[in-house]
mmCIF file of C-alpha atoms in Angstrom:
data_model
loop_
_atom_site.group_PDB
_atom_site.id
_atom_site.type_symbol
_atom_site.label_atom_id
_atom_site.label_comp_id
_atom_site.label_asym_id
_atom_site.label_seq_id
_atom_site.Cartn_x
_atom_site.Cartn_y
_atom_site.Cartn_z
ATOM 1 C CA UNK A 1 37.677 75.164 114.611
ATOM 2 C CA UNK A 2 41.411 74.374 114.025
ATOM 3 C CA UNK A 3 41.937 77.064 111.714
ATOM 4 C CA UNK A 4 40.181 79.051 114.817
ATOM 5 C CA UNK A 5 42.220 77.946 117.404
ATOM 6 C CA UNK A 6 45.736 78.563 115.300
ATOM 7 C CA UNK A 7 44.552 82.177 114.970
ATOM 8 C CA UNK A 8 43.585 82.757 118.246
ATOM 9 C CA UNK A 9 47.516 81.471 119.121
ATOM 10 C CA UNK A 10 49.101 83.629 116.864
ATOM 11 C CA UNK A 11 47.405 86.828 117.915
ATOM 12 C CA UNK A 12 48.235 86.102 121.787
ATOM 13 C CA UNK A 13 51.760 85.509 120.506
ATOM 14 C CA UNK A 14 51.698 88.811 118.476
ATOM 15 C CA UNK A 15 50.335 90.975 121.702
ATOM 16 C CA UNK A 16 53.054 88.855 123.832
ATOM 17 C CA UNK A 17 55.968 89.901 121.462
ATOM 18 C CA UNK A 18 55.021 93.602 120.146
ATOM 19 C CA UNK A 19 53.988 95.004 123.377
ATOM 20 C CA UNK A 20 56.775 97.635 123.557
ATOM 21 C CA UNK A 21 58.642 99.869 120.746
ATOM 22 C CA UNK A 22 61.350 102.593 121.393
ATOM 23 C CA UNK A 23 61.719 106.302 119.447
ATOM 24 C CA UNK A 24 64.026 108.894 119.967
ATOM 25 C CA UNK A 25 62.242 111.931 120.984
ATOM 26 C CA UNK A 26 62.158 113.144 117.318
ATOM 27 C CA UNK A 27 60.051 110.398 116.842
ATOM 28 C CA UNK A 28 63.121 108.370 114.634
ATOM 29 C CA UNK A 29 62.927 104.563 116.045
ATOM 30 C CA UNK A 30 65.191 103.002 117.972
ATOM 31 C CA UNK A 31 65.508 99.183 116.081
ATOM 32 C CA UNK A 32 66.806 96.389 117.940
ATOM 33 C CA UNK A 33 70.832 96.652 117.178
ATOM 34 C CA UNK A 34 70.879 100.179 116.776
ATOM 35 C CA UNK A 35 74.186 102.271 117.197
ATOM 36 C CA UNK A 36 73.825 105.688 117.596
ATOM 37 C CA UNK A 37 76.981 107.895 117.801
ATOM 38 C CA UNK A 38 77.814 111.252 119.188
ATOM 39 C CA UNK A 39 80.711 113.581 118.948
ATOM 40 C CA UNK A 40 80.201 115.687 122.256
ATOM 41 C CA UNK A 41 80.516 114.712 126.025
ATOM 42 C CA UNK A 42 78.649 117.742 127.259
ATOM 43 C CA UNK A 43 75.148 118.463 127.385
ATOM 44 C CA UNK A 44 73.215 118.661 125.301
ATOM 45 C CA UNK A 45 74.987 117.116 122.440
ATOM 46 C CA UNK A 46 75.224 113.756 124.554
ATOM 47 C CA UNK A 47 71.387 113.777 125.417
ATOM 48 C CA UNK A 48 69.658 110.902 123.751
ATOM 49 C CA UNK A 49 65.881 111.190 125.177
ATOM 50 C CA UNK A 50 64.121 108.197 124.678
ATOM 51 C CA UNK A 51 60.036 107.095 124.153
ATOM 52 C CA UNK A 52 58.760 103.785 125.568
ATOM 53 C CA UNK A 53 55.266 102.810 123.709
ATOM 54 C CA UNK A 54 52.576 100.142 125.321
ATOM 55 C CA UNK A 55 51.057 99.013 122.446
ATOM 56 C CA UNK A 56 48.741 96.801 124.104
ATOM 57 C CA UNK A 57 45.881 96.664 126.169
ATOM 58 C CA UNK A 58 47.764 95.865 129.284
ATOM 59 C CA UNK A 59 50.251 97.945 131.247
ATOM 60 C CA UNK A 60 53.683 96.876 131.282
ATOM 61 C CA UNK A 61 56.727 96.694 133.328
ATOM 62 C CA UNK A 62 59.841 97.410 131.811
ATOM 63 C CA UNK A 63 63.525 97.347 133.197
ATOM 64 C CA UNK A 64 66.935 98.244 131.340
ATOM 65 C CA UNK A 65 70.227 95.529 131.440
ATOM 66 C CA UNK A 66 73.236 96.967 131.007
ATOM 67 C CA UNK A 67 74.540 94.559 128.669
ATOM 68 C CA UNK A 68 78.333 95.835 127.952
ATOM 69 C CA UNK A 69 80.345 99.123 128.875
ATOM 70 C CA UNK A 70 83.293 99.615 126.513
ATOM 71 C CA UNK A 71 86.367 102.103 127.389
ATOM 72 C CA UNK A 72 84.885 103.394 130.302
ATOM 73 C CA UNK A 73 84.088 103.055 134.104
ATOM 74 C CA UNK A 74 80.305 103.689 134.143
ATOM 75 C CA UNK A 75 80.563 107.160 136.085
ATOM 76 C CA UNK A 76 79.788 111.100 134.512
ATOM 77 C CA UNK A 77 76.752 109.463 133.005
ATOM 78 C CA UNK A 78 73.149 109.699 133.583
ATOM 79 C CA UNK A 79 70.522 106.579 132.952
ATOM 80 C CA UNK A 80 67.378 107.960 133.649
ATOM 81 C CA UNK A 81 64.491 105.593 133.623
ATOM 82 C CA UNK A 82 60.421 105.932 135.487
ATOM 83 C CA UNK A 83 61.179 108.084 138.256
ATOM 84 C CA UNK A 84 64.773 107.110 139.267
ATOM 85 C CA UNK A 85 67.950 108.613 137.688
ATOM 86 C CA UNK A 86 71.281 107.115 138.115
ATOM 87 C CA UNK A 87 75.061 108.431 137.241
ATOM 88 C CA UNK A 88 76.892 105.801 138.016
ATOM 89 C CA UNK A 89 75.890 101.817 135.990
ATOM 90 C CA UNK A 90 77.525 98.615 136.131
ATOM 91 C CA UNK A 91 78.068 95.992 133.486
ATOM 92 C CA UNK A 92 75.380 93.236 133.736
ATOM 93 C CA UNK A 93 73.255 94.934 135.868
ATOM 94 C CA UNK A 94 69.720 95.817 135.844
ATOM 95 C CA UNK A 95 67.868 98.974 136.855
ATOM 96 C CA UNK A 96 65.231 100.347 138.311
ATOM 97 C CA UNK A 97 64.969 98.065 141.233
ATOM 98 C CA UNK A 98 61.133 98.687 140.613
ATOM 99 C CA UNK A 99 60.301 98.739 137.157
ATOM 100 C CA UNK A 100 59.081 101.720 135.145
ATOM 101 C CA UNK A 101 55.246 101.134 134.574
ATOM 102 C CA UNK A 102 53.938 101.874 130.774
ATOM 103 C CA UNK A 103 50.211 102.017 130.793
ATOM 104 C CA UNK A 104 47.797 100.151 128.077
ATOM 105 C CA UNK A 105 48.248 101.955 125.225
ATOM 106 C CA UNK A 106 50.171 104.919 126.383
ATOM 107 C CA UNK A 107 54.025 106.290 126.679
ATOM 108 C CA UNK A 108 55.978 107.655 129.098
ATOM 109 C CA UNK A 109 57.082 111.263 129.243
ATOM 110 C CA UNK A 110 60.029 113.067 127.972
ATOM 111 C CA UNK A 111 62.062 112.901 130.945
ATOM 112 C CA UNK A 112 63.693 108.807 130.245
ATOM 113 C CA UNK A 113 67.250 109.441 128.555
ATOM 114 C CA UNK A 114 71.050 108.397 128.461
ATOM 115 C CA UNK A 115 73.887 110.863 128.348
ATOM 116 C CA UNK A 116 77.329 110.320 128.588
ATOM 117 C CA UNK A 117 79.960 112.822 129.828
ATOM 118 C CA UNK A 118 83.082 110.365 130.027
ATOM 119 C CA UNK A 119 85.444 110.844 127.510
ATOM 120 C CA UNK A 120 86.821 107.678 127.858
ATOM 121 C CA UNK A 121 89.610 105.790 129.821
ATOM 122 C CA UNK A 122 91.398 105.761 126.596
ATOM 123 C CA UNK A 123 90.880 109.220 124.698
ATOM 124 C CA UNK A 124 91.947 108.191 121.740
ATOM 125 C CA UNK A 125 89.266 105.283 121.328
ATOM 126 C CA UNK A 126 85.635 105.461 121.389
ATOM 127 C CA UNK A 127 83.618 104.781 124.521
ATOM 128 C CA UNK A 128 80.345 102.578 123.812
ATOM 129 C CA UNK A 129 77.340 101.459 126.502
ATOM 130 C CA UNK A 130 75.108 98.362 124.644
ATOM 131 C CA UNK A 131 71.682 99.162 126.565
ATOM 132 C CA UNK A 132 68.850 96.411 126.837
ATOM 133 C CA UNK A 133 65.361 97.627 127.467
ATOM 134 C CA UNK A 134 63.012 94.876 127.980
ATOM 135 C CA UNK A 135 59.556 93.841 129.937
ATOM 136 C CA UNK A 136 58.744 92.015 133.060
ATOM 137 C CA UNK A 137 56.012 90.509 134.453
ATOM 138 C CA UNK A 138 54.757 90.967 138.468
ATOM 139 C CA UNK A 139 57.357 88.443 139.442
ATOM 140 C CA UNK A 140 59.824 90.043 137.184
ATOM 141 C CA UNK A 141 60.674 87.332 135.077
ATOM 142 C CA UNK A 142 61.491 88.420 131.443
ATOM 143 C CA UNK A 143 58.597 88.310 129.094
ATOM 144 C CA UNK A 144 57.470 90.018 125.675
ATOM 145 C CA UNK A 145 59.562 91.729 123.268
ATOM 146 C CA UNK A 146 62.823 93.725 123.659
ATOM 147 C CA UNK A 147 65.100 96.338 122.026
ATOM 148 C CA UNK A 148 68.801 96.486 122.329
ATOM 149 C CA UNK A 149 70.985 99.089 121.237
ATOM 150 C CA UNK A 150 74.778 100.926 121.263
ATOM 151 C CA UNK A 151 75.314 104.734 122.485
ATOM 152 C CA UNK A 152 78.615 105.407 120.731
ATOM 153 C CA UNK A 153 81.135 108.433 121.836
ATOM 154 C CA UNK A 154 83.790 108.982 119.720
ATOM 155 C CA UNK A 155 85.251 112.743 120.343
ATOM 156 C CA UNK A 156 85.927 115.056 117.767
ATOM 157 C CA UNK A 157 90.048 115.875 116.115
ATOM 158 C CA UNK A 158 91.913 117.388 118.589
ATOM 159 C CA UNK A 159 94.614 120.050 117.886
ATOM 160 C CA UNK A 160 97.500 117.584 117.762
ATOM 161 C CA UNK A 161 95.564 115.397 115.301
ATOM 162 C CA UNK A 162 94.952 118.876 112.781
ATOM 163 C CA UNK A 163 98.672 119.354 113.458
ATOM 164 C CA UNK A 164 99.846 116.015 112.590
ATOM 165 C CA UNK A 165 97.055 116.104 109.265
ATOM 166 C CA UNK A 166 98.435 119.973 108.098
ATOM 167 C CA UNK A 167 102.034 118.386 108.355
ATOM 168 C CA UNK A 168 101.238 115.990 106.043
ATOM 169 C CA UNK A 169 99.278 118.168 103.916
ATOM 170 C CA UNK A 170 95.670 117.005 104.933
ATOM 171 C CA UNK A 171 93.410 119.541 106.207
ATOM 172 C CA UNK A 172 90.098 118.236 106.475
ATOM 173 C CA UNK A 173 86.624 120.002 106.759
ATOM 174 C CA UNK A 174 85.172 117.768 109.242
ATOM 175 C CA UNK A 175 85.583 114.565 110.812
ATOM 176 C CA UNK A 176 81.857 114.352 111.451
ATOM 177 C CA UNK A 177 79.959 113.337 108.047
ATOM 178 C CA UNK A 178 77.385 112.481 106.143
ATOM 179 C CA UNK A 179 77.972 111.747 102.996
ATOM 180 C CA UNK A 180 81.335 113.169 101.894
ATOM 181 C CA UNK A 181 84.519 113.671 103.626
ATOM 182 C CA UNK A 182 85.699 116.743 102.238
ATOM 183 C CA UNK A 183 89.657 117.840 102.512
ATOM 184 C CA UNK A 184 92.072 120.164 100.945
ATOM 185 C CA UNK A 185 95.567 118.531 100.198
ATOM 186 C CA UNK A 186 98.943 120.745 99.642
ATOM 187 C CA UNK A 187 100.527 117.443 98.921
ATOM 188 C CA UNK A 188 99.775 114.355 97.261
ATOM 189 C CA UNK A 189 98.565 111.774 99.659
ATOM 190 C CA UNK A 190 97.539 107.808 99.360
ATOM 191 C CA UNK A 191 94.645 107.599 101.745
ATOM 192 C CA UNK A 192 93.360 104.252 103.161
ATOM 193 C CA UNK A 193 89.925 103.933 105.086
ATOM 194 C CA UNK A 194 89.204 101.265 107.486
ATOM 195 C CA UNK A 195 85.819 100.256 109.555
ATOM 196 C CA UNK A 196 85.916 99.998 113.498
ATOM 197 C CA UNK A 197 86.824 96.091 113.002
ATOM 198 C CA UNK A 198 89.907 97.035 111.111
ATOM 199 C CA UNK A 199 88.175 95.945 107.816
ATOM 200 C CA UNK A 200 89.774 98.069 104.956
ATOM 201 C CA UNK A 201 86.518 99.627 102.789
ATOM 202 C CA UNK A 202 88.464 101.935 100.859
ATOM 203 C CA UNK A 203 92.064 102.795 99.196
ATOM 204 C CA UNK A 204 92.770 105.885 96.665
ATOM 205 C CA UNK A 205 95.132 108.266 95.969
ATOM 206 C CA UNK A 206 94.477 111.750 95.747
ATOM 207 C CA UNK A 207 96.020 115.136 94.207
ATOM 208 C CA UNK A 208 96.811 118.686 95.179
ATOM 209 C CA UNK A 209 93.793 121.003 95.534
ATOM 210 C CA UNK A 210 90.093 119.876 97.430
ATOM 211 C CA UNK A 211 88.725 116.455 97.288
ATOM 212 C CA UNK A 212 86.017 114.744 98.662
ATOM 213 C CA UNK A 213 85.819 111.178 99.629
ATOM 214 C CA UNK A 214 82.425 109.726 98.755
ATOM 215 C CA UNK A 215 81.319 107.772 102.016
ATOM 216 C CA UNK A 216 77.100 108.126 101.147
ATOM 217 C CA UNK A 217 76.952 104.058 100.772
ATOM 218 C CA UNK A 218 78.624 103.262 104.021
ATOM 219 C CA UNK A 219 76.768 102.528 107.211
ATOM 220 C CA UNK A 220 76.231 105.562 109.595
ATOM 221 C CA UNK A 221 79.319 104.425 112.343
ATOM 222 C CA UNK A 222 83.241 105.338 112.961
ATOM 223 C CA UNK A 223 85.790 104.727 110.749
ATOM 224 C CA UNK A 224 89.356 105.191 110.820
ATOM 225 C CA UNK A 225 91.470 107.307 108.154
ATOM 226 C CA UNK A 226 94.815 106.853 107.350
ATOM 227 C CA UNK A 227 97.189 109.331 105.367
ATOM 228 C CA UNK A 228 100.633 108.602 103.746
ATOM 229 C CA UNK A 229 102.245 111.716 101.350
ATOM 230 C CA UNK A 230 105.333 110.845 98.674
ATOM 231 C CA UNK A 231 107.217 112.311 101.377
ATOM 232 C CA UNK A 232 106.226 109.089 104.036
ATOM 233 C CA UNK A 233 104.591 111.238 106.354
ATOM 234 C CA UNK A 234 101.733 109.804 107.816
ATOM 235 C CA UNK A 235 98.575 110.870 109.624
ATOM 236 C CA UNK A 236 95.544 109.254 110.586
ATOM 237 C CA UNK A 237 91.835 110.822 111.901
ATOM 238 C CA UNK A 238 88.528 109.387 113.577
ATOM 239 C CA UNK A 239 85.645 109.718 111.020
ATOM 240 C CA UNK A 240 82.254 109.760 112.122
ATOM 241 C CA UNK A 241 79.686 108.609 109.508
ATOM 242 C CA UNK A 242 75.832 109.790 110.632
#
């Protein structure tokens, strides 16, 4: 009867805890920490479109916290959630003021999404919203499970920065990569690559002629490139790891 009772428990507290999961609209999930990061501020590179499952027998109410806006003002944006659509958000803040309902055992459609078109209050640094999607009850107090993840801007070189790379005899492919950075050099360079958190995860030197950086066992995020030539020249580039 014990053993029983202890299963009966567990199963409620499954059902109360895995009532909601998120996918992208390719059906890739979106995990609790999740940073996804995009290279355009126009539509509809910015889009991310985003699924809400029910995957219990009860409908469910869910809201989305803003939890943290970084390098921005939280306008040129669209949060689009149940039937309302916003393009302006707040730090802290919750929205819908009523929440989206998910039946039992269904989705919503294709129209819930995020999209930034801010390029930042600083250009030069990348412009991040940290997005918390999780379930009320009637009363809406917080209950069940809930996902939490980053949308991550970081543009694309400009001119100046190919300018500043040719002078020092860098001119690379791409910035945005997946497993390889590739570059030609016309002059010897020493090449040092940090992580967003200034954390130094590589240091070479490299020769004359093309070379690729091999970046396949980093984790998908940005990362910041710096070049010196024999000649002290220096030049430094954004580098966007999918």
């Amino acid at each position: 009867m014990k053993s029983l009772f202890l299963s009966i428990v567990c199963l409620a507290s499954f059902f109360a805890t895995a009532q909601m999961s998120l996918a992208k609209l390719n059906g890739t999930p979106i995990n609790d920490g999740d940073v996804f990061t995009f290279d355009s501020a126009v539509e509809p590179g910015s889009y991310l479109g985003i699924k809400i499952f029910n995957n219990s027998n009860t409908d469910i109410n869910i809201k989305v916290k803003v939890v943290s806006i970084v390098n921005a003002n939280g306008t040129n944006l669209q949060l689009c959630v149940g039937d309302v659509c916003l393009s302006t958000i707040t730090a802290g803040s919750t929205y819908p003021n009523f929440p989206a309902v998910i039946e039992a055992n269904g989705q919503n459609g294709d129209f819930d999404h995020f999209l930034n078109l801010n390029t930042g209050i600083d250009q030069t640094a990348p412009v991040e919203y940290t997005l918390k999607f999780f379930q009320v009850n009637d009363n809406g107090v917080e209950v069940g499970n809930s996902v939490t993840f980053s949308y991550r801007f970081v543009s694309a070189l400009s001119v100046s920065n190919f300018n500043a790379l040719a002078q020092s005899g860098v001119t690379l492919k791409s910035n945005v990569v997946t497993s390889d950075i590739e570059m030609s050099l016309t002059k010897n360079v020493q090449y040092d690559l940090y992580d967003i958190s200034g954390k130094s995860v590589m240091h070479q030197n490299a020769n004359i002629g093309e070379q690729r950086i091999d970046v396949s066992n980093l984790n998908s995020g940005v990362y910041l490139l710096y070049f010196q030539n024999e000649q002290g020249q220096k030049a430094s580039a954004k580098i966007i790891k999918k």
